[in-house]
Amino acid sequence: KITNVSAMEILDSRGNPTVRAYVTIDNKITGSASVPSGASTGIHEALELRDGDDKRYCGKGVQKAIANIHQRIAPQLVGMNPFNQREIDMAMLELDGSKNKEQLGANAILGVSMATAVAAAKACNLPLYKYLGGVGAFRLPVPMMNILNGGEHADNSVDLQEFMVMPIGAPSFSEALRYGAETFHALKKILKKKNYATSVGDEGGFAPNLKSNDEACELILEAITQAGYTPGKDISLALDSAASSFYKDGSYDMHWSGTGKKTTDEMIALYQDWMEKYHIISIEDGLDENDWDGFNKLTAAIGKKVQIVGDDLFVTNKEFVQKGIEQSSANAVLIKLNQIGTVTETVETIQLCRKAGWNYIISHRSGETSDTFMADLCVAMGGGQIKTGSACRSERIAKYNRLLEIERELTSAALFC
Ligand code: PGA
Ligand code: ZN
């Protein structure tokens, strides 16, 4: 039985407060988990409760969420069965009673939801990925490594938020990680030589002031080649445009690079041109989160060749994903625990993806901690793709290192494809 639930305020990778929750079983076994936080958030995400007290952390304190855990969630959960994750999560949803978890805060609810699973796994003497995924938990993911940052994750001249490398030709997860890390280092050398800054953005990718968005793709292809790999064969490119962040008054305003305004059709034409030229196999949030018609068109135009991923579009919410499936608005979903706010609902969204034959990618947030829950979740759910940043910044590397550990533990049972 759950005997204690508590929480504390810690800092995330951007120096902003976040929630770390603890759940104790039978006064003996304690599991903990820390909640991440986004910057380019979708408007329909579950609510992250912040104190709004300007005298503390610029209003970003999470003491209210912590108090909700101590005063409201703990009394409800103490005495409950920690192995029934769904019952626990539903109890918190009922207690909250709102549609977007604004009463208790999605950060309060998710912290406790994850900590429950961590404690339960410990009590069963199982690694978290096995507790969550059972005998089916053996597939290691291809990392989508965000080695060049722009948009709201960096103060530079690049409009698109993320330029990722996907080592699709690697024989194993550890080799894929090596391919990606070597490309990251090759890119650093190229940037240095061209007198571009090699400082990094929120997710550990470089954030140079490039002349255009095209140049980002060109430099990455050059880096792949210099690292000794073949673009399109060993390593392909993936984008997260996070287009909602530059969609204004009906057009896509690529103002940071000075590219200017584009219509939905022009954006689709741009992606069509780029996917051939730059070996792009995945495009996330290529259009604004409310541009459903645009997404339908984009998917019809290139969805057979390219993975079309909805992040802000779906916010890990099965209602939005259902709508997307009905309209063929995409063919993949970015999965972020804190967009929806419980482990159970996250798994339900993944189950919906599987039913529709869609891909799903387990993802970090731009504000992270050293927590590695998502790495275990990724192997447990077996989707085969993870998005957790570049080859630097410890909060990103913690996830990759956890996957290396899992790979080692699984030995020859590990599957990578
Ligand atoms: P966020 O960015 O965590 O700032 O929302 C990540 C993403 O858009 O995928
Ligand atoms: Zn995104």
Coordinates of C-alpha atoms and ligand atoms in Angstrom, one line a residue:
K1 CA 0.0 0.0 0.0
I2 CA 1.0 3.6 -0.5
T3 CA 2.0 5.0 2.9
N4 CA 3.4 8.4 2.0
V5 CA 3.3 10.9 -0.8
S6 CA 5.4 14.1 -0.7
A7 CA 7.2 16.6 -3.0
M8 CA 9.8 19.3 -3.1
E9 CA 10.7 22.2 -5.3
I10 CA 13.9 21.7 -7.4
L11 CA 15.4 23.5 -10.4
D12 CA 15.3 22.4 -14.0
S13 CA 18.0 22.8 -16.7
R14 CA 17.0 26.5 -17.4
G15 CA 17.1 27.4 -13.7
N16 CA 13.4 27.4 -13.3
P17 CA 11.6 25.6 -10.4
T18 CA 9.9 22.3 -11.0
V19 CA 8.3 19.5 -9.0
R20 CA 10.1 16.4 -7.7
A21 CA 7.6 13.9 -6.1
Y22 CA 8.2 11.0 -3.8
V23 CA 5.9 8.0 -3.3
T24 CA 6.5 5.4 -0.5
I25 CA 5.2 1.9 -0.3
D26 CA 4.7 0.1 3.0
N27 CA 7.0 2.6 4.7
K28 CA 9.9 0.9 3.1
I29 CA 10.3 1.6 -0.6
T30 CA 10.4 5.1 -2.1
G31 CA 10.3 6.1 -5.7
S32 CA 10.9 9.6 -7.0
A33 CA 10.4 11.5 -10.2
S34 CA 11.0 15.0 -11.5
V35 CA 8.8 16.9 -13.9
P36 CA 10.1 18.6 -17.1
S37 CA 8.9 21.9 -18.6
G38 CA 8.5 23.2 -22.2
A39 CA 9.2 26.6 -23.7
S40 CA 7.4 26.3 -27.1
T41 CA 4.3 24.8 -25.5
G42 CA 1.1 23.8 -27.3
I43 CA -1.9 25.9 -26.4
H44 CA -3.9 22.8 -25.5
E45 CA -1.4 21.2 -23.1
A46 CA -2.4 20.3 -19.5
L47 CA -1.8 23.2 -17.2
E48 CA 1.6 23.6 -15.5
L49 CA 0.8 25.3 -12.2
R50 CA 3.1 28.2 -11.4
D51 CA 2.8 30.4 -8.3
G52 CA 2.7 33.7 -10.1
D53 CA 4.5 35.4 -7.1
D54 CA 6.9 37.8 -8.7
K55 CA 9.0 38.0 -5.6
R56 CA 10.0 34.3 -6.1
Y57 CA 11.7 33.0 -9.2
C58 CA 10.0 35.6 -11.4
G59 CA 6.6 34.1 -10.7
K60 CA 7.7 30.6 -11.7
G61 CA 7.7 29.0 -8.3
V62 CA 5.8 25.7 -7.9
Q63 CA 5.0 25.9 -4.2
K64 CA 1.3 25.7 -4.9
A65 CA 1.7 22.5 -6.9
I66 CA 3.8 21.1 -4.0
A67 CA 1.1 22.1 -1.5
N68 CA -1.5 20.4 -3.6
I69 CA 0.5 17.2 -3.4
H70 CA 0.8 17.4 0.4
Q71 CA -2.7 18.6 1.2
R72 CA -4.9 17.1 -1.5
I73 CA -3.2 14.3 -3.4
A74 CA -1.5 12.6 -0.5
P75 CA -4.6 12.1 1.7
Q76 CA -6.4 10.6 -1.3
L77 CA -3.6 8.2 -2.4
V78 CA -2.4 6.9 1.0
G79 CA -3.8 3.4 1.5
M80 CA -4.2 2.8 -2.3
N81 CA -2.6 0.0 -4.3
P82 CA 0.5 1.3 -6.0
F83 CA 0.5 -1.5 -8.6
N84 CA -2.8 -0.2 -10.0
Q85 CA -1.4 2.8 -11.9
R86 CA -4.6 3.5 -13.7
E87 CA -6.7 3.6 -10.5
I88 CA -4.2 6.0 -9.0
D89 CA -4.1 8.3 -12.0
M90 CA -7.9 8.3 -12.3
A91 CA -8.2 9.1 -8.6
M92 CA -6.0 12.2 -9.2
L93 CA -8.0 13.2 -12.3
E94 CA -11.3 12.9 -10.3
L95 CA -9.8 15.0 -7.5
D96 CA -8.8 17.6 -9.9
G97 CA -12.1 17.6 -11.8
S98 CA -11.0 20.0 -14.6
K99 CA -10.3 19.3 -18.2
N100 CA -6.8 20.5 -18.3
K101 CA -5.7 19.7 -14.7
E102 CA -5.7 23.3 -13.7
Q103 CA -6.9 22.6 -10.2
L104 CA -4.1 20.5 -8.9
G105 CA -1.6 21.3 -11.7
A106 CA -0.4 18.8 -14.3
N107 CA 3.1 19.2 -12.8
A108 CA 1.7 18.0 -9.4
I109 CA -0.3 15.1 -10.8
L110 CA 2.5 13.9 -13.2
G111 CA 5.2 14.0 -10.5
V112 CA 3.1 11.7 -8.3
S113 CA 2.0 9.5 -11.3
M114 CA 5.6 8.9 -12.3
A115 CA 6.9 8.4 -8.8
T116 CA 4.2 5.8 -8.2
A117 CA 5.4 3.8 -11.1
V118 CA 9.1 4.1 -10.0
A119 CA 8.2 3.0 -6.5
A120 CA 6.1 0.1 -7.8
A121 CA 8.9 -1.1 -10.1
K122 CA 11.3 -1.0 -7.1
A123 CA 8.9 -3.0 -5.0
C124 CA 8.7 -5.6 -7.7
N125 CA 12.5 -5.6 -8.0
L126 CA 12.2 -4.8 -11.7
P127 CA 13.9 -2.1 -13.7
L128 CA 11.3 0.5 -14.7
Y129 CA 11.3 -0.4 -18.4
K130 CA 10.4 -4.0 -17.5
Y131 CA 7.8 -3.0 -15.0
L132 CA 6.1 -0.7 -17.5
G133 CA 6.6 -2.9 -20.6
G134 CA 6.8 -6.5 -19.4
V135 CA 8.3 -9.1 -21.7
G136 CA 7.8 -6.9 -24.7
A137 CA 10.3 -4.3 -23.4
F138 CA 13.4 -5.0 -25.5
R139 CA 13.4 -2.5 -28.4
L140 CA 16.0 0.3 -28.2
P141 CA 15.2 3.5 -30.0
V142 CA 16.9 5.4 -32.8
P143 CA 17.9 8.7 -31.2
M144 CA 16.8 11.9 -32.9
M145 CA 19.6 14.2 -31.9
N146 CA 18.9 17.9 -32.0
I147 CA 22.4 19.2 -32.9
L148 CA 21.4 22.6 -34.2
N149 CA 18.9 24.8 -32.3
G150 CA 16.9 27.8 -33.3
G151 CA 13.4 29.2 -32.8
E152 CA 12.5 29.7 -29.2
H153 CA 15.3 27.5 -27.9
A154 CA 18.1 29.9 -28.9
D155 CA 18.7 33.6 -29.5
N156 CA 20.0 33.2 -33.0
S157 CA 18.9 33.9 -36.6
V158 CA 17.4 30.4 -37.3
D159 CA 13.6 30.2 -37.5
L160 CA 13.1 26.4 -37.3
Q161 CA 13.5 25.1 -33.8
E162 CA 15.3 21.8 -34.2
F163 CA 17.6 20.2 -36.8
M164 CA 18.2 16.6 -35.8
V165 CA 20.3 13.7 -37.0
M166 CA 18.9 10.2 -37.0
P167 CA 21.5 7.5 -37.4
I168 CA 19.2 5.1 -39.1
G169 CA 22.0 2.9 -40.6
A170 CA 23.6 2.1 -37.3
P171 CA 23.5 -1.5 -36.1
S172 CA 22.7 -0.8 -32.5
F173 CA 21.6 2.0 -30.1
S174 CA 25.1 2.5 -28.8
E175 CA 26.5 2.8 -32.3
A176 CA 23.7 5.2 -33.3
L177 CA 24.6 7.3 -30.3
R178 CA 28.3 7.3 -31.5
Y179 CA 27.4 8.2 -35.0
G180 CA 25.3 11.2 -33.7
A181 CA 28.0 12.3 -31.2
E182 CA 30.7 12.2 -33.8
T183 CA 28.5 14.2 -36.2
F184 CA 28.0 16.8 -33.4
H185 CA 31.7 17.2 -32.9
A186 CA 32.3 17.4 -36.7
L187 CA 29.7 20.2 -36.8
K188 CA 31.5 22.1 -34.1
K189 CA 34.7 22.0 -36.1
I190 CA 32.9 23.3 -39.2
L191 CA 31.2 26.1 -37.3
K192 CA 34.5 27.2 -35.7
K193 CA 36.2 27.2 -39.1
K194 CA 33.5 29.5 -40.5
N195 CA 33.7 31.8 -37.4
Y196 CA 30.3 30.9 -36.2
A197 CA 29.5 30.6 -32.5
T198 CA 29.7 27.2 -31.0
S199 CA 27.6 28.0 -27.9
V200 CA 24.6 25.8 -27.4
G201 CA 20.8 26.2 -27.0
D202 CA 18.4 24.7 -24.5
E203 CA 18.6 21.2 -25.9
G204 CA 22.4 21.2 -26.4
G205 CA 22.5 21.8 -30.1
F206 CA 24.7 24.6 -31.5
A207 CA 23.0 28.0 -31.9
P208 CA 24.9 29.9 -34.5
N209 CA 23.7 33.0 -36.3
L210 CA 23.4 31.5 -39.8
K211 CA 22.5 33.3 -43.0
S212 CA 19.5 31.1 -43.6
N213 CA 17.6 28.0 -42.5
D214 CA 18.9 26.2 -45.5
E215 CA 22.5 26.7 -44.3
A216 CA 21.6 24.7 -41.2
C217 CA 20.8 21.7 -43.3
E218 CA 23.8 22.2 -45.5
L219 CA 26.2 22.4 -42.6
I220 CA 24.8 19.3 -40.9
L221 CA 25.1 17.3 -44.2
E222 CA 28.7 18.5 -44.4
A223 CA 29.3 17.4 -40.8
I224 CA 27.8 13.9 -41.5
T225 CA 30.2 13.5 -44.4
Q226 CA 33.2 14.8 -42.4
A227 CA 32.4 12.4 -39.6
G228 CA 32.7 9.6 -42.2
Y229 CA 29.1 8.8 -42.8
T230 CA 26.8 8.8 -45.8
P231 CA 23.8 11.2 -45.6
G232 CA 20.6 9.3 -46.3
K233 CA 22.2 5.9 -45.7
D234 CA 23.9 6.0 -42.3
I235 CA 22.3 9.2 -41.0
S236 CA 19.2 11.1 -42.2
L237 CA 17.9 14.5 -41.0
A238 CA 14.8 15.3 -39.1
L239 CA 13.2 18.7 -38.4
D240 CA 11.0 20.2 -35.7
S241 CA 9.9 23.5 -37.1
A242 CA 7.7 24.3 -34.1
A243 CA 5.9 26.4 -36.6
S244 CA 3.4 27.8 -34.1
S245 CA 6.2 29.9 -32.8
F246 CA 6.5 31.9 -36.0
Y247 CA 2.9 31.8 -37.2
K248 CA 1.4 35.2 -37.0
D249 CA -1.8 36.7 -38.5
G250 CA -2.3 34.0 -41.0
S251 CA 1.2 33.5 -42.3
Y252 CA 4.5 31.8 -41.4
D253 CA 6.7 34.7 -40.6
M254 CA 10.3 33.6 -40.7
H255 CA 11.5 36.8 -39.3
W256 CA 14.6 35.7 -37.3
S257 CA 16.4 34.7 -40.5
G258 CA 14.9 37.5 -42.6
T259 CA 13.3 34.9 -44.9
G260 CA 10.0 36.7 -44.7
K261 CA 6.4 35.5 -44.8
K262 CA 5.1 32.3 -46.3
T263 CA 1.7 30.8 -46.9
T264 CA 0.8 27.2 -45.9
D265 CA 1.2 26.1 -49.5
E266 CA 4.6 27.8 -49.7
M267 CA 5.7 26.0 -46.5
I268 CA 4.6 22.7 -48.0
A269 CA 6.5 23.4 -51.2
L270 CA 9.6 24.3 -49.1
Y271 CA 9.4 20.9 -47.2
Q272 CA 8.9 19.1 -50.5
D273 CA 12.0 20.7 -51.9
W274 CA 14.0 20.2 -48.7
M275 CA 13.2 16.5 -48.1
E276 CA 14.9 15.5 -51.4
K277 CA 17.8 17.9 -51.1
Y278 CA 18.6 17.4 -47.5
H279 CA 17.7 13.7 -46.8
I280 CA 14.9 14.7 -44.4
I281 CA 12.8 11.8 -43.2
S282 CA 10.8 13.3 -40.4
I283 CA 9.1 16.7 -40.0
E284 CA 7.5 17.7 -36.7
D285 CA 5.1 20.7 -36.3
G286 CA 5.8 21.8 -39.9
L287 CA 2.8 24.0 -39.6
D288 CA 0.8 25.9 -36.9
E289 CA -1.0 23.9 -34.3
N290 CA -4.4 25.2 -35.5
D291 CA -3.6 24.7 -39.2
W292 CA -5.4 21.3 -39.5
D293 CA -6.2 21.8 -43.1
G294 CA -2.6 22.5 -43.8
F295 CA -1.5 19.4 -42.0
N296 CA -3.9 17.3 -44.0
K297 CA -2.4 18.8 -47.2
L298 CA 1.1 18.3 -46.0
T299 CA 0.5 14.7 -45.1
A300 CA -1.3 14.1 -48.5
A301 CA 1.7 15.7 -50.3
I302 CA 4.7 14.0 -48.6
G303 CA 3.3 11.7 -45.9
K304 CA 4.2 8.5 -47.9
K305 CA 7.9 9.4 -47.8
V306 CA 8.3 11.5 -44.7
Q307 CA 7.2 10.9 -41.1
I308 CA 4.8 13.8 -40.3
V309 CA 4.8 14.3 -36.6
G310 CA 2.3 16.3 -34.5
D311 CA 3.6 17.8 -31.3
D312 CA 1.8 21.0 -30.4
L313 CA -0.9 19.8 -32.8
F314 CA -1.8 16.7 -30.7
V315 CA -0.3 17.6 -27.2
T316 CA -0.2 13.8 -26.4
N317 CA -4.0 14.0 -26.0
K318 CA -6.0 11.1 -27.5
E319 CA -8.9 13.4 -28.5
F320 CA -6.6 15.4 -30.8
V321 CA -4.9 12.3 -32.0
Q322 CA -8.2 10.7 -32.8
K323 CA -9.2 13.8 -34.8
G324 CA -5.8 13.5 -36.6
I325 CA -6.3 9.9 -37.5
E326 CA -9.8 10.6 -38.9
Q327 CA -8.5 13.4 -41.0
S328 CA -5.1 11.9 -41.9
S329 CA -3.4 15.0 -40.5
A330 CA -0.1 13.3 -39.8
N331 CA 1.3 9.8 -39.4
A332 CA 3.1 10.1 -36.1
V333 CA 2.7 11.6 -32.6
L334 CA 5.3 13.2 -30.3
I335 CA 4.7 11.8 -26.8
K336 CA 5.4 14.1 -23.9
L337 CA 4.3 12.9 -20.4
N338 CA 3.8 16.4 -19.1
Q339 CA 1.6 17.6 -22.1
I340 CA -1.1 15.3 -20.8
G341 CA -0.1 14.8 -17.2
T342 CA -0.4 11.1 -16.2
V343 CA 1.4 7.9 -17.1
T344 CA -1.9 6.2 -17.8
E345 CA -3.1 8.8 -20.3
T346 CA 0.3 8.8 -22.0
V347 CA 0.1 5.0 -22.5
E348 CA -3.5 5.4 -23.8
T349 CA -2.4 7.8 -26.4
I350 CA 0.4 5.4 -27.5
Q351 CA -2.1 2.6 -27.7
L352 CA -4.2 4.7 -30.0
C353 CA -1.2 5.3 -32.2
R354 CA -0.5 1.6 -32.4
K355 CA -4.1 0.9 -33.3
A356 CA -3.9 3.3 -36.2
G357 CA -0.5 2.1 -37.4
W358 CA 1.0 5.5 -36.5
N359 CA 4.5 6.0 -35.2
Y360 CA 5.2 7.5 -31.8
I361 CA 8.3 9.2 -30.5
I362 CA 9.0 9.6 -26.8
S363 CA 10.2 13.1 -26.1
H364 CA 11.9 15.2 -23.5
R365 CA 11.1 18.9 -23.0
S366 CA 13.4 21.9 -23.5
G367 CA 13.5 22.3 -19.7
E368 CA 14.7 19.0 -18.2
T369 CA 16.2 17.5 -15.1
S370 CA 18.4 14.5 -14.6
D371 CA 15.3 12.3 -14.4
T372 CA 15.4 9.3 -16.9
F373 CA 11.8 8.0 -16.6
M374 CA 11.3 8.8 -20.3
A375 CA 14.2 6.5 -21.4
D376 CA 12.6 3.6 -19.6
L377 CA 9.2 4.5 -21.0
C378 CA 10.6 4.5 -24.5
V379 CA 11.9 1.0 -24.2
A380 CA 8.8 -0.2 -22.4
M381 CA 6.6 1.1 -25.2
G382 CA 8.8 -0.1 -28.0
G383 CA 8.2 2.7 -30.5
G384 CA 11.7 2.7 -31.7
Q385 CA 12.4 6.4 -31.6
I386 CA 13.4 8.9 -28.9
K387 CA 13.9 12.6 -29.0
T388 CA 16.1 13.8 -26.2
G389 CA 18.5 16.4 -27.4
S390 CA 22.1 16.8 -28.6
A391 CA 25.3 15.1 -27.6
C392 CA 26.0 17.5 -24.7
R393 CA 24.3 19.0 -21.5
S394 CA 24.0 16.4 -18.7
E395 CA 20.2 16.5 -18.5
R396 CA 20.1 15.2 -22.2
I397 CA 23.0 12.8 -21.8
A398 CA 21.4 11.3 -18.7
K399 CA 18.7 9.8 -20.9
Y400 CA 21.2 8.5 -23.5
N401 CA 23.3 7.0 -20.7
R402 CA 20.2 5.3 -19.2
L403 CA 19.5 3.7 -22.7
L404 CA 23.1 2.5 -22.8
E405 CA 22.6 0.9 -19.4
I406 CA 19.4 -0.8 -20.6
E407 CA 21.1 -2.0 -23.8
R408 CA 23.8 -3.5 -21.7
E409 CA 21.4 -5.2 -19.4
L410 CA 19.4 -6.7 -22.2
T411 CA 22.6 -7.9 -24.0
S412 CA 21.6 -10.0 -27.0
A413 CA 17.9 -9.7 -26.3
A414 CA 18.1 -6.0 -27.3
L415 CA 16.4 -5.2 -30.6
F416 CA 17.3 -2.2 -32.7
C417 CA 15.4 -1.5 -35.8
Ligands
PGA1 P1 9.5 22.4 -25.8 O1 10.2 22.0 -27.1 O2 9.8 21.4 -24.7 O3 10.1 23.8 -25.5 O4 8.0 22.5 -26.1 C1 10.3 20.7 -27.6 C2 9.6 20.4 -28.8 O5 8.9 21.4 -29.4 O6 9.6 19.3 -29.3
ZN2 ZN 8.2 20.0 -31.1

